[in-house]
XYZ file of C-alpha atoms in Angstrom:
657
model
C -85.272 50.087 -43.318
C -88.472 48.476 -42.053
C -90.509 50.605 -39.608
C -90.109 49.700 -35.969
C -92.811 47.245 -34.914
C -95.108 47.942 -32.005
C -93.571 47.028 -28.613
C -94.268 43.508 -27.411
C -97.579 43.157 -25.522
C -97.580 42.786 -21.772
C -97.942 39.216 -20.441
C -101.522 38.097 -20.074
C -103.340 34.970 -19.102
C -105.314 35.276 -22.309
C -103.521 33.626 -25.253
C -102.104 36.066 -27.809
C -103.680 39.069 -26.062
C -102.423 42.506 -26.951
C -103.355 44.436 -23.820
C -101.210 47.436 -23.017
C -101.756 50.606 -21.045
C -100.198 52.620 -23.834
C -101.698 50.692 -26.745
C -105.505 50.845 -26.840
C -107.159 48.365 -29.111
C -108.760 49.959 -32.128
C -111.072 48.260 -34.524
C -109.610 48.575 -38.001
C -109.432 46.871 -41.341
C -107.363 43.721 -41.733
C -103.853 44.964 -42.422
C -102.332 45.037 -45.850
C -99.724 42.615 -44.588
C -102.437 40.234 -43.397
C -104.255 40.392 -46.717
C -101.260 40.134 -48.996
C -98.343 38.790 -47.030
C -96.544 42.040 -47.858
C -94.097 43.847 -45.611
C -93.510 47.460 -44.808
C -90.891 49.579 -46.500
C -88.913 52.397 -44.944
C -91.744 54.907 -45.453
C -94.219 52.717 -43.613
C -95.875 51.963 -46.934
C -97.022 48.436 -47.629
C -97.096 46.685 -50.938
C -100.488 45.250 -51.833
C -100.776 42.113 -53.918
C -104.186 40.840 -52.829
C -107.081 40.205 -55.163
C -109.974 40.740 -52.670
C -112.918 42.309 -54.424
C -115.419 42.137 -51.550
C -117.416 45.238 -50.654
C -118.122 44.857 -46.945
C -120.416 47.464 -45.305
C -119.139 50.251 -43.068
C -120.637 51.540 -39.843
C -121.035 55.227 -39.085
C -117.398 55.498 -38.104
C -116.223 54.231 -41.475
C -115.060 50.871 -40.063
C -116.016 47.336 -41.102
C -118.978 45.946 -39.216
C -118.072 42.309 -39.725
C -115.314 40.601 -37.775
C -112.295 39.296 -39.729
C -112.640 35.907 -41.365
C -111.011 32.736 -40.057
C -108.009 33.009 -42.381
C -107.373 36.591 -41.300
C -107.654 35.636 -37.612
C -105.065 32.870 -38.116
C -102.690 35.386 -39.684
C -103.313 37.838 -36.819
C -102.520 35.153 -34.237
C -99.335 34.237 -36.110
C -98.245 37.849 -36.266
C -98.785 38.320 -32.517
C -97.027 35.059 -31.615
C -93.695 35.653 -29.826
C -90.757 35.614 -32.228
C -89.164 32.652 -30.490
C -92.097 30.434 -31.468
C -92.233 31.453 -35.135
C -90.655 29.316 -37.811
C -87.370 30.708 -39.042
C -86.038 30.049 -42.512
C -82.390 29.113 -42.357
C -80.382 30.814 -45.077
C -78.477 28.344 -47.206
C -74.872 29.522 -47.634
C -73.628 30.218 -51.141
C -71.865 27.317 -52.824
C -68.228 27.829 -53.739
C -66.516 24.551 -54.714
C -62.852 23.948 -54.042
C -60.511 24.375 -57.033
C -60.551 21.295 -59.271
C -57.822 18.667 -59.263
C -55.202 18.636 -62.021
C -57.070 15.949 -63.945
C -60.314 17.962 -64.023
C -61.488 20.609 -66.483
C -64.256 22.664 -64.875
C -66.805 24.725 -66.794
C -69.120 27.148 -64.972
C -71.680 29.032 -67.098
C -72.485 32.201 -65.140
C -74.860 33.713 -67.677
C -76.245 33.183 -71.148
C -77.549 29.610 -70.910
C -81.012 30.583 -69.660
C -81.421 33.760 -71.709
C -80.245 35.536 -74.832
C -77.650 37.926 -73.463
C -75.652 38.271 -70.256
C -73.048 35.852 -71.623
C -70.205 34.833 -69.312
C -68.593 31.435 -68.758
C -65.688 30.488 -66.502
C -63.299 27.682 -67.440
C -61.102 26.429 -64.577
C -58.166 24.347 -65.846
C -54.523 23.786 -64.958
C -54.965 25.940 -61.836
C -56.050 28.913 -63.980
C -59.464 30.485 -64.554
C -60.373 31.940 -67.946
C -63.487 34.071 -68.333
C -65.248 33.850 -71.691
C -67.151 37.055 -72.499
C -68.522 39.690 -70.133
C -71.912 40.635 -71.523
C -75.085 42.212 -70.290
C -78.781 41.731 -70.957
C -81.371 44.368 -71.710
C -84.349 43.891 -69.464
C -88.058 44.386 -69.997
C -89.558 47.481 -68.390
C -92.614 45.478 -67.322
C -90.570 42.831 -65.501
C -87.917 45.025 -63.894
C -88.960 48.684 -64.121
C -86.120 51.152 -63.743
C -83.371 48.558 -64.237
C -80.948 49.530 -67.013
C -79.156 46.204 -67.561
C -78.740 42.792 -66.026
C -75.216 41.447 -65.476
C -73.932 37.938 -64.732
C -73.393 37.156 -61.071
C -69.702 37.617 -60.238
C -69.584 36.105 -56.727
C -67.826 32.913 -57.890
C -65.221 34.901 -59.818
C -64.704 37.358 -56.972
C -64.084 34.425 -54.643
C -61.425 33.086 -57.038
C -60.105 36.290 -58.604
C -56.526 35.521 -57.577
C -56.628 32.631 -60.085
C -58.235 34.528 -63.004
C -55.600 34.786 -65.738
C -57.552 36.335 -68.618
C -60.860 37.484 -70.005
C -61.362 36.344 -73.604
C -63.980 38.187 -75.668
C -65.334 36.284 -78.663
C -66.791 39.315 -80.491
C -67.999 42.874 -80.068
C -71.752 42.627 -79.505
C -73.035 44.120 -76.260
C -74.307 40.784 -74.975
C -70.618 39.787 -74.912
C -68.828 43.065 -74.017
C -71.504 45.204 -72.338
C -70.608 44.209 -68.781
C -66.908 45.094 -69.009
C -67.133 48.578 -67.404
C -69.101 47.165 -64.465
C -67.434 43.798 -63.852
C -63.686 44.045 -64.521
C -62.825 45.753 -61.231
C -64.862 43.196 -59.297
C -62.819 40.304 -60.697
C -59.378 41.871 -60.329
C -58.960 43.626 -63.727
C -57.355 40.711 -65.607
C -56.110 41.371 -69.164
C -58.593 41.064 -72.031
C -57.678 39.040 -75.129
C -59.653 39.747 -78.285
C -59.413 40.777 -81.943
C -58.883 44.314 -83.236
C -62.438 45.354 -84.091
C -63.712 44.100 -80.758
C -60.954 46.000 -78.954
C -62.053 49.227 -80.670
C -65.669 48.613 -79.667
C -64.587 48.001 -76.065
C -62.588 51.244 -76.111
C -65.516 53.187 -77.569
C -67.879 51.890 -74.926
C -65.320 52.676 -72.239
C -65.558 56.367 -73.212
C -69.038 56.373 -71.683
C -67.465 55.546 -68.295
C -64.537 57.961 -67.868
C -64.227 57.207 -64.149
C -63.675 53.483 -64.776
C -60.028 52.457 -65.356
C -59.329 51.347 -68.918
C -58.774 47.602 -69.153
C -55.585 46.110 -70.532
C -56.496 44.774 -73.985
C -54.227 42.381 -75.901
C -54.925 41.891 -79.626
C -54.883 38.323 -80.940
C -55.311 36.886 -84.437
C -57.366 33.846 -85.468
C -55.296 30.833 -86.394
C -52.751 31.650 -83.689
C -52.180 30.387 -80.173
C -50.808 31.867 -76.963
C -49.625 30.449 -73.702
C -51.321 32.321 -70.870
C -49.930 31.321 -67.479
C -49.988 27.490 -67.547
C -52.438 27.111 -70.418
C -52.157 27.125 -74.195
C -55.067 28.984 -75.812
C -55.953 28.600 -79.499
C -58.014 31.200 -81.374
C -59.989 30.404 -84.514
C -62.258 32.463 -86.754
C -66.033 31.936 -86.816
C -68.698 33.430 -89.056
C -71.162 35.777 -87.374
C -73.012 39.007 -88.182
C -70.000 41.037 -87.069
C -66.393 40.749 -88.294
C -63.602 39.551 -86.019
C -65.747 36.928 -84.296
C -63.772 34.002 -82.932
C -63.946 30.763 -81.018
C -61.499 29.494 -78.404
C -59.860 26.171 -77.676
C -58.231 25.762 -74.253
C -55.634 23.004 -74.107
C -55.439 20.706 -71.083
C -53.425 17.495 -70.569
C -56.685 15.531 -70.859
C -57.904 17.275 -74.017
C -59.275 20.585 -75.265
C -62.234 22.664 -74.101
C -63.828 24.376 -77.131
C -66.141 27.396 -76.877
C -67.525 28.705 -80.159
C -69.111 32.023 -79.237
C -71.947 33.073 -81.563
C -71.701 31.442 -84.986
C -73.272 30.557 -88.303
C -71.817 29.032 -91.468
C -71.048 30.460 -94.867
C -72.552 27.881 -97.197
C -73.887 27.206 -100.657
C -77.164 25.365 -100.337
C -76.349 23.125 -97.410
C -72.673 22.720 -98.241
C -70.335 24.797 -96.040
C -67.773 26.807 -97.973
C -64.133 25.728 -98.078
C -62.939 28.192 -95.437
C -65.524 26.776 -92.987
C -64.436 23.208 -93.705
C -60.815 24.166 -93.187
C -61.382 26.039 -89.909
C -63.607 23.453 -88.275
C -61.551 20.601 -89.666
C -58.492 22.018 -87.892
C -60.421 22.363 -84.631
C -61.693 18.795 -84.965
C -58.195 17.335 -85.367
C -57.501 17.906 -81.676
C -58.575 15.676 -78.831
C -61.611 17.726 -77.772
C -63.216 16.732 -74.496
C -65.853 19.468 -74.208
C -67.797 21.714 -76.583
C -70.020 24.684 -75.753
C -71.766 26.067 -78.857
C -74.302 28.708 -79.881
C -77.981 27.683 -79.598
C -79.809 30.905 -80.495
C -81.366 29.587 -83.713
C -81.458 25.897 -82.810
C -85.254 25.875 -83.008
C -85.051 26.506 -86.764
C -84.427 23.528 -89.013
C -81.968 23.341 -91.870
C -79.512 26.078 -92.792
C -79.902 29.850 -92.445
C -79.823 32.291 -95.357
C -76.159 33.073 -96.071
C -75.155 36.708 -95.631
C -73.726 36.733 -99.155
C -77.243 36.324 -100.561
C -78.382 39.337 -98.518
C -75.517 41.396 -99.935
C -76.496 40.418 -103.470
C -80.144 41.341 -102.834
C -79.263 44.700 -101.303
C -76.846 45.442 -104.144
C -79.596 44.840 -106.703
C -82.043 47.037 -104.767
C -79.507 49.865 -104.529
C -78.848 49.588 -108.263
C -82.455 49.498 -109.472
C -84.634 51.477 -107.060
C -85.859 54.843 -108.317
C -86.205 57.637 -105.798
C -84.636 57.818 -102.373
C -83.664 54.599 -100.646
C -83.804 54.306 -96.856
C -82.296 51.176 -95.281
C -83.000 50.390 -91.644
C -80.725 47.794 -90.075
C -78.910 46.876 -86.887
C -75.942 49.152 -86.266
C -73.940 46.072 -85.237
C -74.247 44.572 -88.744
C -70.776 45.829 -89.688
C -70.289 43.666 -92.745
C -73.703 44.578 -94.150
C -73.160 48.300 -93.569
C -69.733 48.067 -95.217
C -71.203 46.357 -98.293
C -74.078 48.885 -98.502
C -71.530 51.698 -98.423
C -69.494 50.058 -101.179
C -72.608 49.566 -103.333
C -73.614 53.204 -102.816
C -70.235 54.410 -104.051
C -70.341 51.957 -106.951
C -73.702 53.355 -108.130
C -72.894 57.012 -107.456
C -75.115 57.590 -104.430
C -74.560 59.831 -101.413
C -75.048 58.355 -97.951
C -76.759 60.013 -95.002
C -76.275 58.196 -91.696
C -79.031 58.668 -89.126
C -78.584 57.250 -85.644
C -75.699 57.626 -83.216
C -74.860 53.920 -83.126
C -74.554 53.682 -86.926
C -72.347 56.778 -87.042
C -70.183 55.346 -84.251
C -69.790 51.928 -85.858
C -68.894 53.400 -89.255
C -66.131 55.369 -87.510
C -64.933 52.185 -85.786
C -64.948 50.245 -89.079
C -62.872 52.992 -90.696
C -60.434 52.997 -87.781
C -60.104 49.205 -88.034
C -59.295 49.504 -91.742
C -62.394 47.530 -92.739
C -64.148 50.421 -94.476
C -62.567 52.892 -96.856
C -64.960 55.549 -98.093
C -64.445 58.665 -100.194
C -64.532 61.975 -98.372
C -67.670 63.194 -100.171
C -69.686 59.960 -100.004
C -71.186 60.546 -96.550
C -73.079 63.838 -96.325
C -75.000 65.522 -93.467
C -78.781 65.244 -93.257
C -79.265 68.951 -93.918
C -77.767 68.434 -97.400
C -80.495 65.973 -98.405
C -82.104 68.528 -100.729
C -78.863 69.296 -102.561
C -78.959 66.066 -104.596
C -81.539 64.317 -106.794
C -83.626 61.731 -104.878
C -82.144 58.924 -107.006
C -78.717 59.801 -105.618
C -79.640 59.603 -101.915
C -79.280 56.530 -99.678
C -80.141 56.924 -96.001
C -78.765 54.421 -93.476
C -80.914 54.603 -90.355
C -81.361 52.970 -86.981
C -84.765 52.047 -85.607
C -85.871 49.000 -87.595
C -87.177 47.546 -84.302
C -89.613 50.437 -83.915
C -87.724 52.242 -81.158
C -89.711 55.367 -80.351
C -86.906 57.909 -80.612
C -84.768 56.201 -83.265
C -84.274 57.747 -86.699
C -86.827 55.721 -88.681
C -89.677 56.403 -86.276
C -88.856 60.108 -86.079
C -88.879 60.399 -89.875
C -92.064 58.329 -90.158
C -93.879 60.557 -87.642
C -92.581 63.773 -89.263
C -90.428 64.626 -86.244
C -87.128 64.849 -88.153
C -85.759 68.315 -88.875
C -84.380 67.641 -92.350
C -85.880 64.438 -93.766
C -89.536 63.826 -94.669
C -90.802 60.793 -96.566
C -92.380 61.104 -100.006
C -94.363 58.650 -102.125
C -91.283 57.909 -104.248
C -89.257 56.673 -101.273
C -88.439 52.991 -100.753
C -87.843 51.674 -97.228
C -85.839 48.473 -96.715
C -86.174 46.938 -93.251
C -82.988 44.865 -93.282
C -83.647 43.103 -89.993
C -85.941 40.521 -88.465
C -88.313 41.221 -85.587
C -86.684 40.549 -82.235
C -89.103 38.649 -79.934
C -90.831 41.189 -77.707
C -90.642 43.973 -80.301
C -93.618 42.863 -82.394
C -95.897 45.696 -81.263
C -93.316 48.452 -81.758
C -92.324 47.110 -85.201
C -95.978 46.979 -86.254
C -96.413 50.561 -85.080
C -93.395 51.580 -87.174
C -94.775 49.815 -90.259
C -98.163 51.477 -89.808
C -96.536 54.900 -89.582
C -94.431 54.172 -92.664
C -97.480 53.117 -94.682
C -99.219 56.356 -93.697
C -96.506 58.068 -95.735
C -97.407 55.983 -98.830
C -93.861 54.674 -99.183
C -92.795 51.321 -100.634
C -91.615 48.852 -97.981
C -89.345 45.839 -98.504
C -88.734 43.526 -95.550
C -87.295 40.085 -94.813
C -90.633 38.387 -95.464
C -90.830 39.628 -99.056
C -87.153 39.537 -100.015
C -83.774 38.217 -98.836
C -82.781 41.498 -97.178
C -81.835 40.010 -93.813
C -79.949 37.011 -92.530
C -79.460 36.006 -88.947
C -76.033 35.892 -87.358
C -76.780 32.534 -85.738
C -76.764 29.132 -87.372
C -79.887 27.020 -87.738
C -80.042 23.463 -86.415
C -78.465 21.962 -89.549
C -75.399 24.176 -89.208
C -75.081 23.480 -85.490
C -75.217 19.717 -86.035
C -72.504 20.005 -88.706
C -70.245 21.983 -86.323
C -70.888 19.476 -83.540
C -69.840 16.604 -85.771
C -66.729 18.423 -86.984
C -65.494 19.253 -83.482
C -66.320 15.728 -82.301
C -65.952 16.550 -78.614
C -66.473 13.875 -75.984
C -69.045 15.974 -74.082
C -71.358 18.744 -75.221
C -73.209 21.621 -73.552
C -75.475 23.854 -75.663
C -75.029 27.528 -74.780
C -76.179 31.041 -75.670
C -79.957 30.949 -75.510
C -83.178 30.326 -73.645
C -83.971 26.837 -72.383
C -86.138 26.148 -75.435
C -83.128 26.924 -77.629
C -80.555 24.903 -75.694
C -82.970 21.968 -75.413
C -83.646 22.113 -79.169
C -79.900 22.155 -79.815
C -79.429 19.098 -77.603
C -82.275 17.272 -79.338
C -80.894 18.056 -82.803
C -77.418 16.681 -82.091
C -78.855 13.644 -80.309
C -81.035 12.845 -83.322
C -77.909 13.171 -85.458
C -76.187 10.427 -83.455
C -74.640 11.965 -80.329
C -75.242 9.761 -77.248
C -77.637 11.357 -74.785
C -75.353 10.743 -71.802
C -72.686 12.995 -73.360
C -75.038 16.012 -73.428
C -75.789 18.344 -70.532
C -78.310 21.198 -70.732
C -77.071 23.684 -68.163
C -78.593 26.380 -66.016
C -76.659 29.441 -64.936
C -74.393 28.538 -62.021
C -74.027 24.830 -62.805
C -70.582 23.398 -62.127
C -69.537 20.814 -64.734
C -66.378 18.764 -64.180
C -64.773 16.733 -66.966
C -62.632 14.149 -65.168
C -59.645 12.640 -66.998
C -61.356 13.632 -70.245
C -63.620 10.585 -69.865
C -66.302 11.354 -67.290
C -68.692 14.285 -66.860
C -69.817 15.118 -63.332
C -72.313 17.890 -62.563
C -72.302 19.235 -59.009
C -75.637 19.127 -57.183
C -75.281 22.709 -55.988
C -74.929 25.771 -58.172
C -72.677 28.746 -57.551
C -74.440 32.120 -57.036
C -76.212 32.917 -60.285
C -78.949 35.482 -59.669
C -78.213 38.417 -61.988
C -76.770 41.714 -60.864
C -78.777 44.786 -61.794
C -77.453 48.106 -63.046
C -79.894 50.634 -61.632
C -78.648 54.135 -62.360
C -75.305 54.436 -60.591
C -75.764 51.381 -58.380
C -74.939 47.747 -59.102
C -76.226 44.895 -57.005
C -78.622 42.019 -56.728
C -82.161 42.546 -57.934
C -84.073 43.570 -54.824
C -87.495 42.035 -55.267
C -88.984 44.448 -52.745
C -87.873 47.426 -54.836
C -89.106 45.880 -58.087
C -92.486 45.078 -56.505
C -92.775 48.662 -55.297
C -92.088 49.952 -58.802
C -94.582 47.546 -60.337
C -97.197 48.576 -57.773
C -96.582 52.260 -58.438
C -96.857 51.637 -62.173
C -100.093 49.672 -61.789
C -102.102 51.471 -59.094
C -100.076 54.579 -58.226
C -99.515 56.039 -54.786
C -101.503 57.801 -52.088
C -99.410 60.067 -49.855
C -100.743 61.327 -46.532
C -99.011 64.281 -44.883
C -100.216 65.028 -41.372
C -98.896 67.061 -38.452
C -99.411 65.332 -35.081
C -99.257 67.178 -31.775
C -97.053 64.958 -29.645
C -98.641 66.096 -26.363
C -102.243 65.347 -27.299
C -102.027 62.970 -30.275
C -104.385 65.186 -32.231
C -103.853 66.515 -35.737
C -102.847 70.148 -35.861
C -104.764 70.659 -39.117
C -106.567 68.691 -41.789
C -104.135 66.261 -43.470
C -102.776 66.934 -46.953
C -103.218 64.223 -49.569
C -101.132 63.734 -52.709
C -102.133 61.151 -55.301
C -100.204 60.093 -58.398
C -101.443 57.446 -60.833
C -104.335 56.452 -58.540
C -107.298 58.827 -58.818
C -107.904 62.287 -60.207
C -108.303 64.326 -57.020
C -110.601 67.007 -58.449
C -113.141 64.371 -59.427
C -112.927 62.436 -56.149
C -113.767 65.030 -53.509
C -116.217 62.793 -51.648
C -113.611 60.037 -51.309
C -110.988 62.557 -50.156
C -113.284 64.117 -47.572
C -114.102 60.686 -46.145
C -110.396 59.764 -46.258
C -109.447 62.874 -44.269
C -112.035 62.054 -41.607
C -110.771 58.482 -41.399
C -107.124 59.636 -41.200
C -107.995 62.005 -38.346
C -109.905 59.341 -36.433
C -107.263 56.648 -36.987
C -104.411 58.853 -35.758
C -106.289 60.093 -32.711
C -107.629 56.649 -31.774
C -104.229 54.985 -32.121
C -102.477 57.621 -29.980
C -105.102 57.826 -27.213
C -103.429 56.933 -23.947
C -100.019 56.539 -25.623
C -97.121 58.205 -23.842
C -94.728 58.861 -25.462
C -96.353 58.771 -28.889
C -94.727 56.259 -31.247
C -95.129 57.719 -34.748
C -93.777 54.571 -36.435
C -96.557 52.546 -34.849
C -99.135 55.128 -35.892
C -97.797 55.017 -39.464
C -98.306 51.258 -39.615
C -101.861 51.534 -38.296
C -102.658 54.386 -40.671
C -101.176 52.541 -43.651
C -103.237 49.415 -43.044
C -106.435 51.317 -42.329
C -106.228 53.585 -45.364
C -105.122 50.792 -47.693
C -108.191 48.762 -46.801
C -110.495 51.763 -47.135
C -109.115 52.786 -50.541
C -109.246 49.262 -51.909
C -112.834 48.788 -50.786
C -113.894 52.112 -52.297
C -111.971 51.885 -55.593
C -110.899 48.242 -56.067
C -107.361 49.597 -56.533
C -104.307 48.977 -54.383
C -102.142 52.107 -54.390
C -98.980 52.325 -52.353
C -100.013 54.195 -49.209
C -97.226 56.396 -47.865
C -97.950 58.189 -44.574
C -95.690 61.095 -43.631
C -96.308 62.071 -39.997
C -94.630 65.154 -38.569
C -94.534 65.428 -34.800
C -94.702 68.900 -33.228
């Protein structure tokens, strides 16, 4: 809640005057709001975003000698102008289009076409809405401090939840299933259709939210079709870095809407294998009017390294390496972990799993029947010394340099049972995710301090992406042969690169649309694509602890300010009869200055606090502490910035007695 503003000034013949019997004028610094355009929060604290570095002189009272500049005076006049004369910004109502006509297939990407993650797309056909994927996005601590995840905006689906017939999950990665515990209730808890492994991963994640009702999950098989409400839905298998990945084809009277999910191709050289030709050939036989396909690796030319080559490389390393072998990889690389386990058994090695996510996913793979391992193959970490080093293979999380993951803890000698030796070989079976370069470099440096041998994707084929390069995406586009195309799943640079690649391969430009989140795309009679001018609500929802809601920019700015320049808390007791301080104010500083080394500044600050409170309350009856807080905040913020060139959040706590 914003602090109560000072009462309106009494009428005066002088324009914009602020005369009042109870409000003496006091000469003070230009307010934080005037300098930065900021506003007050519920503590009376103001966020500072100015970049003023001037050092104006003070008089004996600690106040600026010079009068405010012209720009500041204009702001002051605007702030004192009666509310009726100020410009008001009219809020534009959210856009919710009417349901489409029977001859229209409507596609609404709600997340995942401007970022990697947060995937969710609504398809509105035959009077039914189908939701493709319910993912989340991890967010950077610098951009949104304190936010756990970002979710797709659900306002459009909530508005139409009586027409939602199903949620269809393409595969089990968190950017496609992570939002389920938070979103399903909001959209009416429709049934979820997906394959077996994905259903087990959804169930496992649901265990983390025992108070959230379990969703109804219906298992489907690729190569089959189901009629859901008025719509026939076809499921087909796609290749990805996780088993049980699938694409979807929704049948309408005008033609099919095809959504691939994440994909790559199994291929030899640049020739897709027979099972790929068969699958995509079957999809392409239909009259397809719209295709949405993965764009994550569209900026890379040609074809990606096939996963089979990675398996062969890892198998050879497991067979030939002397000493202990430690493999760091993504826990979601089910197929790779399964093959590593099979190779370990084949060559008589014991496996130690380090990292909760790897342990969890091995259990899920066993439950799904994808991994069968002997009882004595996987051993606990404390048994590492019971076997010769040549017989030990450690599967660990942390190849992205996560501070508390297994690899980093071992590398920094923080692990209870495992320490690296010079005979150890480390395989980093992953690429560097953009944004993790510094943490991965830190991990590598710590590993090299242990004099171990390191093999990574730059020196050997130990990692393959789960997303097809541009050559694979063009091939899929040509096989599906849809009338209209929208690149999905990626940042704008990725979707634009995807569009450019298929256009260069012969697709007409006017059949391609590069979407933003919230766009409404109508395919009319299977022959015409119309994009609405307005977008449905698309700003992401934030999971912040136990709360879910829109990202409140005020809160994020406060957190960024606290992280950058800290806070300065003033605690003062004001006698309500006299307006004087009962005792010297207490000051608490965090992340701003070291108090013991700043006694002169603190002594001057206490004098200024005392004077500001007593001057602002002189003649005031009754005393308005909210008004005094605002004055004190502005005065102290200006003083601290001038003395230190820092802009801490100033939080006054005034106690009236």
